[in-house]
Amino acid sequence: MALLRFLVSVSWRGIVFAVVAGLIGGAANAFLVTQINSVISPKPDVHGNWGTFALTAVVVLITGLASQVILTRLAQDAIYRLRASLGSGVIAAPLEHLERLGAHRLMATLTEDVRTLSQAVSAIPSVCIDVATIIGCLTYLAIISPTIFAVQVGATLLSILCVELLATRVRELYRQARETDDELLRSFGSVTHGIKELKMHRDRRTDFMNRHLLGSARELRDKNITAGVRFSYAQGLGQLTQLATMALILFGLAAAMKLPLEQMIGYVLVTTFLSMPMQNIMHRIPDLLRGDVALKKIHRMELSMETPHDETTLGGADRLPVTAAHIELSGVHYSYLGDQLPAVPMGPPPGPGPDDLDQAGPLPEPSGHPQPDPNHNGVAHPGLGHPAPDHNGVAHPGLGHPASDRDGVDLTDAGHPAPNHNANPGPGHQAPAHNGPGRPSSGPGRDGRRPMLGHKGPDGRGLPHHAPAGIHPMAGPGERAGFHLGPMDLVLQPGQVTFIVGGNGSGKSTLAKLLSGLYLPQSGTISLNGEAIGHHNIEWFRHATSAIFTDFHLFEDFFGYLRPGIDDEVNRLLRQLQIAHKVSVHDGKLSSIALSQGQRKRLALVTALLEDRPVYLFDEWAADQEPQFRETFYHEILADLRRRGKTVIVITHDDRYFHLADQLIKLEFGHQESLIDALPPS
Ligand SMILES: Nc1ncnc2c1ncn2[C@@H]1O[C@H](COP(=O)(O)OP(=O)(O)OP(=O)(O)O)[C@@H](O)[C@H]1O
């Protein structure tokens, strides 16, 4: 049973101690029976006296207590370890794995499975003691009458077989019920996240309740009832077998074999002693079955301790962070695998090196995508008159940030050769030639193709673009078999602001996750300062970027900022970002995060600016800002980051500000449509 294996994996020594103690207790119990038997038997035995009885009772109590204490500790330790490993398992699992699982499955496991397992694991101590008592009693039975013992054991095995046969079906029902739990949690998620929409629309609410929430709840109830009833049948069958055996022995075997009275008395005593532990075990079996199902579910989620792709083992965390980031993407592809849970987890490849990137997952065929123009491999231009930054880490203070103490770290010292950024300087160290006075769409891109901008709705946001022939207009070319991004070839330089634009679903956020190291490419290479990124250095790569994603999360505490004076730093940034009147910080804890979306985004920006990393990535950050602060963001904050030599990536639909980019990357259906250097002002 998976449950037992799990307990043994927590502490086999504890199990052995508890079982030994339980067995001694069981033997002592059996000895108690012999003493009782010796008193009431027609042939009294010298064994039966006060002293022996008291001593045996003490042994029974002590061993039972010892076994119970050991197993209770073991059970609680197992539950603690399970919670800890599930919590860190979630954090350690690759993002794409968690996204495939979905929040509802994670919540179901973290709540339901842990609760079920707690019950099952808590049941194990008493079951172990019961088993030991049964073994002891049956041993005594074997001594007083091998015949009765054989019949009793045969009948017990028969009832175990009956229960097991029915339990297989019951286990399957519990497994199905567990899957329904996921659906129920999904419905509860819709209730909590969609409460406004449900309150506003009665028919939607009724339909949702009937078909989703109540539907899942009913299914769950029915499955649990069926399982419970089936198990009651199994219990009844087991009891029937035991009673039939008793009848057979008392009324058939005793007379037929002329069994002596003392043997019969011994048998009756033993069965009396056996009935309690037997019943207890029967009552605990459903808990154990559910626990088994929960444990298997956890294993299937690949979040448990045995998870083979634990990201906590990823390399690069101990390396000094870079102070200037030159990021290059070459032939990068990424495909979503769909909603299916992978049969084989996407684990780190066996050895470090650039080849890792090819081994990290299946290599998707870039079906239907034209090959990239080789010119895309060219080095991008800092452009717009901004001086090329010092790649060796000279940071440029701005926005009131003190120069980081990481400044000036020589990568060579850290054991990594500093990349030769001048090897292919291209025209990037001059002000780029503009494409003319018009919008980006008015001139050709560097690959000679006309950039395809201008697909926007009345609000200026991107709209789905016209799909290539033969493809449904609402689905990207890759979406027939899951979305496909790539090939991506681009260079992001320090002191350069790159805008990533494109229609909804064109792959901008997917690209952002690749650029920030949350996803690894399935083929192609991402490099940081000339070093190819793989599992061996992904943590190092991630530490180069401060990112604010569209679905960012705000922590009330500034976790991980143990430096003194953090409150002053935060309060200064709060004032600069004009939210000091709404929120303040004390002992590294924000006074409130109950703010508007725009204000929350400013708080996220505070956190990002505190990190002072060489790469800044903003995924539609300005979308919720008032026009005035949007201006501040595009004209002041981005300009300041550029001045400080940061590599800035901005995903945006704000075409009013496209001219502020040094480089503009246009995505369409996951394909890099154009790469345009510095844009003319509008
Ligand atoms: N976790 C995921 N699993 C499967 N498919 C996904 C996942 N995330 C995104 N996709 C798909 O990938 C495509 C690109 O999504 P992405 O979020 O990168 O687009 P986007 O350009 O950022 O869109 P928007 O402008 O609307 O934010 C979409 O078609 C989406 O359905």
XYZ file of C-alpha atoms and ligand atoms in Angstrom:
713
model
C 0.000 0.000 0.000
C 1.321 3.390 -1.043
C 0.357 4.778 2.340
C 2.505 2.326 4.254
C 5.407 2.848 1.884
C 5.043 6.554 2.512
C 5.097 6.061 6.299
C 8.097 3.754 6.049
C 9.853 6.375 3.938
C 9.297 8.918 6.735
C 10.920 6.722 9.399
C 11.384 2.986 9.051
C 12.979 2.869 12.504
C 9.868 4.362 14.060
C 7.731 1.801 12.263
C 9.944 -1.070 13.441
C 9.843 0.154 17.075
C 6.105 0.608 16.964
C 5.536 -2.798 15.379
C 7.824 -4.547 17.872
C 6.089 -2.776 20.755
C 2.728 -3.640 19.216
C 3.696 -7.289 18.806
C 4.864 -7.534 22.430
C 1.564 -5.938 23.436
C -0.301 -8.419 21.232
C 1.558 -11.341 22.787
C 0.859 -9.967 26.267
C -2.785 -9.623 25.315
C -2.820 -13.239 24.214
C -1.160 -14.192 27.489
C -3.913 -12.368 29.345
C -6.393 -14.553 27.494
C -4.513 -17.652 28.592
C -4.680 -16.450 32.192
C -8.392 -15.754 32.035
C -8.829 -19.086 30.366
C -6.809 -20.804 33.082
C -9.172 -19.395 35.735
C -12.465 -20.253 34.047
C -11.301 -23.491 32.483
C -12.657 -26.731 33.984
C -8.994 -27.659 34.578
C -7.614 -24.646 36.485
C -4.016 -23.751 35.686
C -1.346 -22.467 38.048
C -0.633 -19.561 35.615
C -3.653 -17.666 36.792
C -2.744 -15.524 39.780
C -2.929 -11.845 40.737
C 0.736 -11.072 40.251
C 1.067 -12.553 36.745
C -2.146 -10.942 35.618
C -1.096 -7.526 36.926
C 2.346 -7.836 35.348
C 0.897 -8.839 31.992
C -1.614 -6.003 32.167
C 1.260 -3.556 32.814
C 3.160 -4.947 29.786
C 0.006 -4.592 27.669
C -0.452 -1.001 28.821
C 3.186 0.050 28.416
C 3.713 -1.552 25.013
C 0.354 -0.252 23.780
C 1.210 3.216 25.014
C 4.726 3.114 23.575
C 3.445 1.874 20.233
C 0.680 4.481 20.187
C 3.052 7.333 21.072
C 5.643 6.304 18.487
C 3.047 5.886 15.763
C 1.229 9.102 16.633
C 4.506 11.020 16.434
C 5.305 9.227 13.200
C 1.886 10.008 11.744
C 2.080 13.690 12.663
C 5.636 13.897 11.395
C 4.497 12.334 8.146
C 1.678 14.872 7.830
C 4.070 17.744 8.579
C 6.535 16.469 6.022
C 3.791 16.064 3.501
C 2.599 19.649 4.011
C 6.143 20.984 3.883
C 7.001 18.991 0.793
C 3.784 19.945 -0.960
C 4.347 23.626 -0.180
C 7.915 23.565 -1.404
C 6.889 21.195 -4.204
C 4.544 23.838 -5.551
C 7.236 26.496 -5.327
C 9.827 24.190 -6.836
C 7.770 22.863 -9.732
C 8.393 24.411 -13.142
C 5.921 27.165 -13.928
C 4.567 25.440 -17.019
C 3.810 22.341 -14.941
C 1.839 24.403 -12.414
C 0.025 26.227 -15.185
C -0.998 22.914 -16.694
C -2.260 21.672 -13.330
C -4.304 24.813 -12.739
C -5.052 26.556 -9.456
C -8.089 24.375 -8.704
C -6.086 21.145 -8.801
C -3.379 22.648 -6.646
C -5.909 23.872 -4.099
C -7.675 20.495 -4.080
C -4.407 18.781 -3.293
C -3.232 21.293 -0.726
C -6.536 21.137 1.142
C -8.452 17.918 0.394
C -5.592 15.495 -0.145
C -3.668 16.696 2.871
C -6.781 16.443 5.068
C -7.598 12.950 3.786
C -4.028 11.816 4.237
C -3.975 13.209 7.766
C -6.994 11.092 8.622
C -5.501 8.005 7.026
C -2.111 8.423 8.606
C -3.704 9.110 12.007
C -5.634 5.839 11.662
C -2.511 3.791 11.119
C -1.336 3.637 14.793
C -4.517 2.011 16.057
C -4.654 -0.294 13.031
C -1.098 -1.477 13.737
C -1.930 -2.194 17.367
C -5.096 -4.002 16.324
C -3.157 -6.148 13.874
C -0.633 -7.015 16.609
C -3.455 -8.006 18.985
C -5.061 -10.173 16.295
C -1.745 -11.908 15.584
C -1.242 -12.538 19.319
C -4.739 -13.948 19.814
C -4.509 -16.160 16.739
C -1.151 -17.476 17.960
C -2.772 -18.447 21.245
C -5.579 -20.100 19.315
C -3.000 -22.110 17.373
C -1.580 -23.323 20.685
C -4.878 -24.377 22.236
C -6.360 -25.913 19.080
C -4.609 -26.111 15.720
C -7.896 -27.239 14.114
C -9.914 -24.279 15.319
C -6.964 -22.045 14.414
C -6.907 -23.391 10.842
C -10.654 -22.891 10.421
C -10.548 -19.427 11.967
C -7.587 -18.292 9.849
C -9.208 -19.739 6.700
C -12.424 -17.858 7.460
C -10.538 -14.651 8.240
C -8.626 -14.901 4.966
C -11.890 -15.526 3.134
C -13.513 -12.435 4.653
C -10.379 -10.372 3.866
C -10.646 -11.594 0.265
C -14.349 -10.614 0.107
C -13.644 -7.199 1.586
C -10.673 -6.712 -0.729
C -12.744 -7.642 -3.802
C -15.353 -5.062 -2.920
C -12.737 -2.593 -1.721
C -11.164 -2.531 -5.199
C -14.409 -1.162 -6.577
C -14.763 1.164 -3.586
C -11.231 2.455 -4.144
C -12.111 3.203 -7.775
C -15.190 5.109 -6.614
C -13.077 7.116 -4.185
C -10.650 7.829 -7.023
C -13.481 9.114 -9.210
C -14.819 11.148 -6.291
C -11.362 12.675 -5.893
C -11.383 13.772 -9.535
C -14.801 15.343 -8.935
C -13.236 17.196 -6.009
C -11.030 19.008 -8.542
C -14.111 20.112 -10.439
C -15.811 21.232 -7.251
C -12.774 23.289 -6.303
C -12.802 24.795 -9.795
C -16.439 25.789 -9.226
C -15.603 27.266 -5.825
C -12.806 29.201 -7.536
C -15.358 30.574 -10.009
C -17.592 31.558 -7.105
C -14.856 33.491 -5.346
C -13.334 35.067 -8.455
C -16.573 35.592 -10.352
C -18.772 36.652 -7.477
C -19.530 40.049 -9.038
C -20.554 38.507 -12.358
C -22.698 35.923 -10.578
C -24.412 38.503 -8.410
C -25.181 40.686 -11.414
C -26.920 38.014 -13.511
C -29.572 35.756 -11.983
C -29.869 33.334 -14.921
C -26.114 32.952 -15.114
C -26.008 32.339 -11.379
C -28.775 29.740 -11.479
C -27.295 27.985 -14.488
C -23.829 28.038 -12.934
C -25.124 26.685 -9.643
C -27.146 23.916 -11.258
C -24.742 22.763 -13.888
C -21.412 23.409 -12.233
C -21.290 23.818 -8.493
C -24.287 21.696 -7.555
C -23.558 19.304 -10.416
C -20.093 18.546 -9.045
C -21.348 18.525 -5.462
C -24.116 16.058 -6.370
C -21.711 13.818 -8.240
C -19.370 13.855 -5.280
C -22.176 13.067 -2.861
C -23.455 10.187 -5.040
C -19.998 8.671 -5.474
C -19.299 8.847 -1.747
C -22.700 7.329 -0.926
C -22.184 4.487 -3.413
C -18.702 3.859 -2.058
C -19.955 3.951 1.550
C -22.839 1.586 0.814
C -20.600 -0.823 -1.066
C -18.199 -0.835 1.801
C -21.025 -1.512 4.232
C -21.874 -4.570 2.106
C -18.238 -5.608 2.353
C -18.298 -5.129 6.111
C -21.535 -7.124 6.348
C -20.046 -9.894 4.269
C -16.996 -9.976 6.496
C -19.149 -10.125 9.622
C -21.313 -12.834 8.068
C -18.237 -14.920 7.327
C -17.032 -14.535 10.904
C -20.416 -15.443 12.384
C -20.767 -18.382 10.019
C -17.321 -19.554 11.111
C -18.317 -19.266 14.754
C -21.482 -21.241 14.095
C -19.491 -23.852 12.215
C -17.005 -24.221 15.062
C -19.522 -24.086 17.940
C -22.274 -26.230 16.468
C -20.526 -28.311 13.873
C -16.800 -28.778 14.460
C -17.033 -29.009 18.274
C -19.500 -31.886 18.142
C -17.991 -33.612 15.104
C -14.460 -33.535 16.463
C -15.479 -33.809 20.114
C -13.406 -30.771 21.027
C -12.732 -30.517 24.773
C -14.551 -27.841 26.739
C -11.395 -25.918 27.701
C -10.525 -25.512 24.017
C -14.021 -24.220 23.342
C -13.769 -21.762 26.241
C -10.389 -20.611 24.940
C -11.860 -20.165 21.473
C -14.777 -18.104 22.812
C -12.393 -15.931 24.799
C -10.155 -15.392 21.785
C -13.066 -14.438 19.497
C -14.337 -12.045 22.159
C -10.917 -10.424 22.312
C -10.678 -10.405 18.490
C -14.008 -8.719 17.804
C -12.905 -5.238 18.948
C -9.724 -4.933 16.877
C -11.431 -6.557 13.884
C -14.270 -4.025 13.973
C -11.867 -1.177 14.465
C -9.860 -2.197 11.415
C -13.029 -2.502 9.325
C -14.087 1.010 10.303
C -10.687 2.434 9.448
C -10.452 0.828 6.012
C -12.392 3.603 4.166
C -10.023 6.218 5.645
C -7.059 4.141 4.523
C -8.506 3.687 1.027
C -9.142 7.412 0.675
C -5.641 8.130 1.953
C -4.223 5.763 -0.620
C -6.154 7.529 -3.378
C -5.005 10.946 -2.108
C -1.377 9.857 -1.979
C -1.528 8.475 -5.513
C -3.114 11.723 -6.652
C -0.300 13.716 -5.062
C 2.243 11.516 -6.779
C 0.488 11.999 -10.083
C 0.669 15.748 -9.575
C 4.432 15.375 -9.266
C 4.626 17.779 -6.366
C 5.740 15.389 -3.690
C 9.130 14.866 -2.126
C 10.079 12.465 -4.853
C 9.500 15.070 -7.569
C 12.362 14.506 -9.967
C 12.430 18.029 -11.395
C 12.697 19.979 -8.182
C 13.748 23.509 -9.073
C 15.371 24.026 -5.688
C 18.250 22.028 -7.082
C 18.660 24.367 -10.022
C 22.086 25.821 -10.379
C 23.340 29.338 -10.460
C 21.766 30.715 -7.266
C 25.133 31.054 -5.545
C 26.724 33.043 -8.352
C 27.203 36.771 -8.179
C 24.452 38.519 -10.075
C 25.359 40.426 -13.197
C 25.247 44.184 -13.107
C 24.621 44.715 -16.800
C 22.683 42.320 -18.989
C 23.143 41.634 -22.642
C 20.484 39.106 -23.584
C 20.435 37.315 -26.892
C 17.797 34.969 -28.275
C 18.732 32.791 -31.178
C 16.240 30.499 -32.901
C 14.176 30.247 -29.732
C 11.000 28.158 -29.894
C 8.425 27.468 -27.235
C 5.166 25.511 -27.446
C 2.471 24.970 -24.875
C 1.784 21.287 -24.489
C -1.887 21.815 -23.784
C -3.907 21.019 -20.684
C -2.709 17.421 -20.313
C -0.576 16.475 -17.366
C 2.688 15.185 -18.719
C 3.265 11.468 -18.388
C 6.925 12.200 -17.932
C 7.813 15.344 -16.040
C 9.905 17.918 -17.799
C 13.032 17.574 -15.769
C 16.412 19.111 -15.936
C 18.599 17.581 -18.582
C 21.377 15.310 -17.423
C 24.293 17.610 -17.883
C 24.919 21.312 -18.078
C 25.833 23.073 -21.238
C 24.229 24.847 -24.121
C 22.811 21.573 -25.398
C 20.595 21.478 -22.331
C 18.189 23.733 -24.040
C 17.521 21.159 -26.677
C 16.968 18.426 -24.126
C 14.586 20.288 -21.870
C 11.549 19.131 -23.753
C 10.246 17.934 -27.066
C 11.488 19.870 -30.000
C 8.424 21.297 -31.679
C 8.340 21.696 -35.402
C 7.810 25.298 -36.316
C 5.076 24.251 -38.670
C 3.768 26.873 -40.959
C 6.197 29.526 -39.852
C 8.540 31.053 -42.357
C 12.158 30.818 -41.386
C 13.525 33.933 -39.775
C 15.491 36.366 -41.739
C 19.098 35.705 -40.809
C 19.491 39.427 -40.295
C 17.506 39.046 -37.110
C 20.568 37.677 -35.541
C 22.125 41.074 -35.850
C 23.024 43.039 -32.824
C 20.376 45.530 -31.866
C 21.009 49.211 -31.621
C 20.967 51.175 -28.440
C 19.688 53.998 -30.623
C 18.028 57.273 -29.951
C 21.269 58.849 -28.976
C 21.674 56.887 -25.742
C 25.241 55.977 -25.133
C 25.989 52.308 -25.057
C 26.332 51.322 -21.408
C 29.320 49.882 -19.807
C 28.775 46.120 -19.974
C 31.181 45.547 -17.179
C 28.668 46.666 -14.712
C 28.875 50.389 -14.237
C 25.454 51.217 -12.916
C 23.935 54.611 -13.382
C 22.204 55.947 -10.349
C 18.845 57.432 -10.947
C 15.435 57.812 -9.400
C 17.245 58.322 -6.182
C 18.628 54.793 -5.972
C 21.986 54.472 -4.364
C 24.484 52.690 -6.532
C 24.202 48.999 -5.821
C 27.082 47.314 -4.072
C 27.011 44.827 -6.905
C 28.295 47.505 -9.203
C 31.556 46.846 -10.784
C 31.536 43.097 -10.247
C 33.778 41.611 -12.820
C 32.254 38.479 -14.274
C 35.681 37.082 -14.808
C 36.170 37.101 -11.045
C 33.024 35.111 -10.633
C 34.482 32.426 -12.772
C 32.638 33.453 -15.885
C 34.452 35.126 -18.687
C 33.058 38.532 -19.433
C 31.452 38.403 -22.817
C 33.020 40.384 -25.557
C 30.137 42.623 -26.421
C 32.219 44.447 -28.916
C 32.778 41.372 -30.987
C 29.870 42.271 -33.171
C 29.132 45.840 -32.414
C 27.186 46.437 -35.592
C 25.867 49.859 -36.073
C 24.480 49.880 -32.594
C 26.837 52.357 -31.108
C 25.594 55.122 -33.272
C 22.248 56.745 -33.405
C 20.233 54.480 -35.711
C 18.809 55.615 -38.956
C 15.140 56.283 -38.487
C 12.650 54.878 -40.829
C 11.130 58.168 -41.555
C 8.819 60.492 -39.803
C 5.768 58.261 -39.851
C 4.556 55.513 -37.490
C 6.543 52.289 -37.502
C 4.198 50.766 -40.057
C 5.210 53.407 -42.552
C 8.652 52.037 -43.127
C 10.295 48.691 -43.647
C 11.822 46.806 -40.795
C 15.429 45.824 -40.747
C 14.614 42.631 -42.565
C 13.163 44.601 -45.399
C 9.587 43.645 -44.574
C 7.085 46.294 -43.710
C 6.322 46.200 -40.044
C 2.712 45.262 -39.425
C 1.397 47.647 -36.882
C -1.902 49.349 -36.746
C -4.234 46.432 -35.866
C -5.897 48.181 -33.009
C -9.247 48.665 -31.514
C -10.771 52.013 -30.718
C -9.018 52.015 -27.355
C -5.674 51.673 -28.999
C -5.184 48.120 -27.753
C -4.119 45.413 -30.138
C -6.745 43.318 -31.846
C -6.460 39.764 -33.145
C -4.792 39.938 -36.514
C -5.849 38.393 -39.750
C -4.701 34.844 -39.786
C -2.793 33.393 -42.674
C -4.839 31.543 -45.268
C -6.270 28.238 -44.130
C -6.229 29.060 -40.461
C -9.192 30.023 -38.419
C -9.079 33.784 -37.928
C -9.493 33.428 -34.182
C -6.713 30.892 -33.812
C -3.027 31.406 -34.338
C -1.207 29.019 -36.642
C 0.193 27.185 -33.678
C -3.097 26.914 -31.877
C -4.285 23.865 -33.720
C -1.863 21.884 -31.645
C -1.329 24.346 -28.792
C 0.252 27.742 -29.135
C 3.698 27.943 -30.669
C 6.131 30.824 -30.247
C 9.147 31.275 -32.451
C 11.563 31.317 -33.980
C 12.698 34.311 -31.973
C 15.975 36.031 -32.797
C 16.741 39.211 -30.962
C 19.291 41.077 -28.922
C 18.530 43.163 -25.843
C 21.240 45.488 -24.686
C 21.923 47.413 -21.502
C 20.764 51.015 -21.697
C 18.199 50.063 -24.300
C 14.412 50.114 -24.061
C 12.710 47.411 -26.101
C 8.972 47.439 -26.685
C 7.237 44.152 -27.444
C 3.974 44.718 -29.241
C 1.384 42.582 -30.995
C -2.228 41.499 -30.907
C -3.897 39.669 -28.072
C -2.618 36.134 -27.823
C 0.332 36.840 -30.108
C 2.755 35.495 -27.515
C 4.086 38.607 -25.771
C 3.649 37.287 -22.234
C 5.021 33.914 -23.287
C 8.102 35.683 -24.609
C 8.287 37.627 -21.320
C 8.380 34.349 -19.383
C 11.223 33.124 -21.594
C 13.109 36.384 -21.199
C 12.773 36.265 -17.425
C 13.773 32.589 -17.179
C 10.404 31.284 -16.010
C 10.263 29.110 -19.115
C 13.202 27.520 -20.862
C 13.143 27.403 -24.643
C 12.346 24.018 -26.138
C 14.865 24.724 -28.855
C 17.232 27.553 -29.646
C 19.362 29.471 -27.190
C 18.941 32.310 -24.766
C 22.192 33.746 -23.537
C 23.068 36.262 -20.868
C 26.322 38.124 -21.422
C 27.366 35.424 -23.855
C 26.597 32.479 -21.574
C 23.923 30.077 -22.790
C 21.135 29.578 -20.273
C 20.065 26.111 -19.198
C 18.973 24.368 -16.014
C 22.493 24.689 -14.654
C 22.368 28.494 -14.488
C 18.687 29.377 -14.727
C 18.523 30.740 -11.180
C 21.406 33.087 -11.977
C 19.564 34.188 -15.111
C 16.316 34.787 -13.207
C 18.119 36.905 -10.658
C 19.066 39.316 -13.426
C 15.461 40.407 -13.961
C 12.869 42.406 -12.066
C 9.571 41.668 -13.716
C 6.035 42.877 -13.230
C 3.669 40.524 -15.011
C 0.028 41.291 -15.743
C -1.040 38.768 -13.091
C 1.480 39.981 -10.517
C 1.035 39.285 -6.818
C 1.694 41.758 -4.030
C 3.178 40.485 -0.794
C 2.361 42.571 2.237
C 5.824 41.929 3.618
C 9.004 42.803 1.818
C 10.259 39.236 1.995
C 13.920 38.730 1.294
C 14.959 42.332 1.995
C 16.898 41.953 5.180
C 19.067 45.022 4.695
C 18.702 47.838 7.254
C 16.931 51.034 6.233
C 14.485 49.233 3.986
C 11.568 51.266 5.386
C 13.216 54.554 4.379
C 13.971 53.246 0.891
C 10.400 52.065 0.407
C 8.846 55.230 1.798
C 10.981 57.336 -0.538
C 9.861 55.273 -3.527
C 6.251 55.475 -2.359
C 6.521 59.250 -2.391
C 8.128 59.246 -5.833
C 5.397 57.032 -7.219
C 2.725 59.209 -5.580
C 1.121 56.616 -3.324
C 2.679 57.623 -0.024
C -0.707 59.099 1.001
C -2.320 55.630 0.669
C 0.250 53.282 2.029
C 3.352 53.317 4.157
C 5.813 50.731 5.333
C 6.855 49.802 8.831
C 9.351 47.059 9.700
C 9.293 45.893 6.103
C 5.512 45.444 6.102
C 3.098 47.488 4.014
C 0.280 49.167 5.923
C -2.258 47.982 3.349
C -2.580 46.332 -0.038
C -6.312 47.003 -0.336
C -5.738 49.477 -3.138
C -6.926 50.156 -6.653
C -5.348 48.119 -9.454
C -3.304 51.099 -10.616
C -2.051 51.733 -7.089
C -1.230 48.066 -6.594
C 0.823 48.190 -9.779
C 2.737 51.146 -8.405
C 3.481 49.103 -5.305
C 4.721 46.288 -7.520
C 6.941 48.856 -9.222
C 8.301 49.876 -5.813
C 9.317 46.264 -5.192
C 10.879 46.006 -8.645
C 12.856 49.214 -8.210
C 14.067 48.048 -4.797
C 15.503 44.948 -6.417
C 17.726 47.126 -8.587
C 18.430 44.363 -11.071
C 19.980 44.894 -14.484
C 16.886 43.846 -16.459
C 13.434 45.371 -16.062
C 10.442 43.721 -17.639
C 7.003 45.341 -17.605
C 4.040 43.408 -18.976
C 1.386 46.012 -19.779
C 2.307 47.843 -16.592
C 0.933 51.211 -17.677
C -2.434 49.818 -18.818
C -4.128 50.667 -15.494
C -2.431 54.003 -14.884
C -4.063 57.397 -15.230
C -2.866 59.323 -18.323
C -0.667 61.623 -16.291
C 1.197 58.822 -14.544
C 1.391 56.901 -17.808
C 3.357 59.857 -19.137
C 5.581 59.709 -16.057
C 6.165 56.002 -16.616
C 7.062 56.214 -20.302
C 8.929 59.517 -20.213
C 10.602 59.514 -16.832
C 10.772 56.068 -15.271
C 11.794 54.248 -18.457
C 14.216 57.016 -19.396
C 15.764 56.825 -15.955
C 16.189 53.059 -16.168
C 17.762 53.457 -19.583
C 20.104 56.119 -18.211
C 21.147 53.729 -15.450
C 22.159 51.132 -18.021
C 19.241 48.786 -17.406
C 18.029 46.449 -20.108
C 14.382 47.443 -20.289
C 11.634 45.346 -21.860
C 8.153 46.813 -22.094
C 5.158 44.867 -23.335
C 2.618 47.399 -24.387
C -0.341 48.244 -26.552
C 0.224 52.000 -25.998
C 1.053 53.015 -29.559
C 1.262 56.665 -28.476
C 4.589 55.825 -26.886
C 6.061 53.441 -29.447
C 8.434 56.183 -30.609
C 10.138 56.098 -27.209
C 11.493 52.606 -27.841
C 15.021 51.996 -28.956
C 13.867 48.756 -30.473
C 10.393 47.463 -31.213
C 9.551 43.805 -31.605
C 6.288 42.933 -33.258
C 4.733 39.515 -32.646
C 1.940 37.979 -34.635
C 0.513 34.532 -33.849
C 3.664 33.646 -31.974
C 5.849 34.640 -34.846
C 8.371 37.458 -34.769
C 6.850 39.690 -37.382
C 9.379 42.503 -37.286
C 12.324 43.859 -35.367
C 12.598 47.577 -35.733
C 15.305 49.735 -34.295
C 14.779 53.177 -32.875
C 11.500 54.697 -33.891
C 10.802 58.243 -34.910
C 8.787 60.385 -32.549
C 5.130 60.564 -33.454
N -0.272 28.337 -19.658
C -0.700 28.224 -20.919
N -1.027 27.009 -21.399
C -1.446 26.870 -22.662
N -1.571 27.891 -23.525
C -1.265 29.125 -23.096
C -0.807 29.349 -21.779
N -0.566 30.673 -21.633
C -0.864 31.231 -22.813
N -1.277 30.312 -23.687
C -1.672 30.541 -25.070
O -0.579 31.147 -25.713
C -1.026 32.176 -26.566
C -0.217 33.430 -26.295
O -0.513 33.872 -24.973
P 0.205 35.145 -24.369
O -0.307 35.324 -23.011
O 1.674 34.989 -24.548
O -0.328 36.292 -25.347
P -0.172 37.859 -25.235
O 0.421 38.315 -26.537
O 0.552 38.242 -24.007
O -1.698 38.314 -25.171
P -2.386 39.599 -24.488
O -2.009 40.804 -25.286
O -3.818 39.301 -24.634
O -1.918 39.664 -23.077
C -2.517 32.329 -26.346
O -3.190 31.812 -27.464
C -2.825 31.495 -25.130
O -4.011 30.810 -25.308
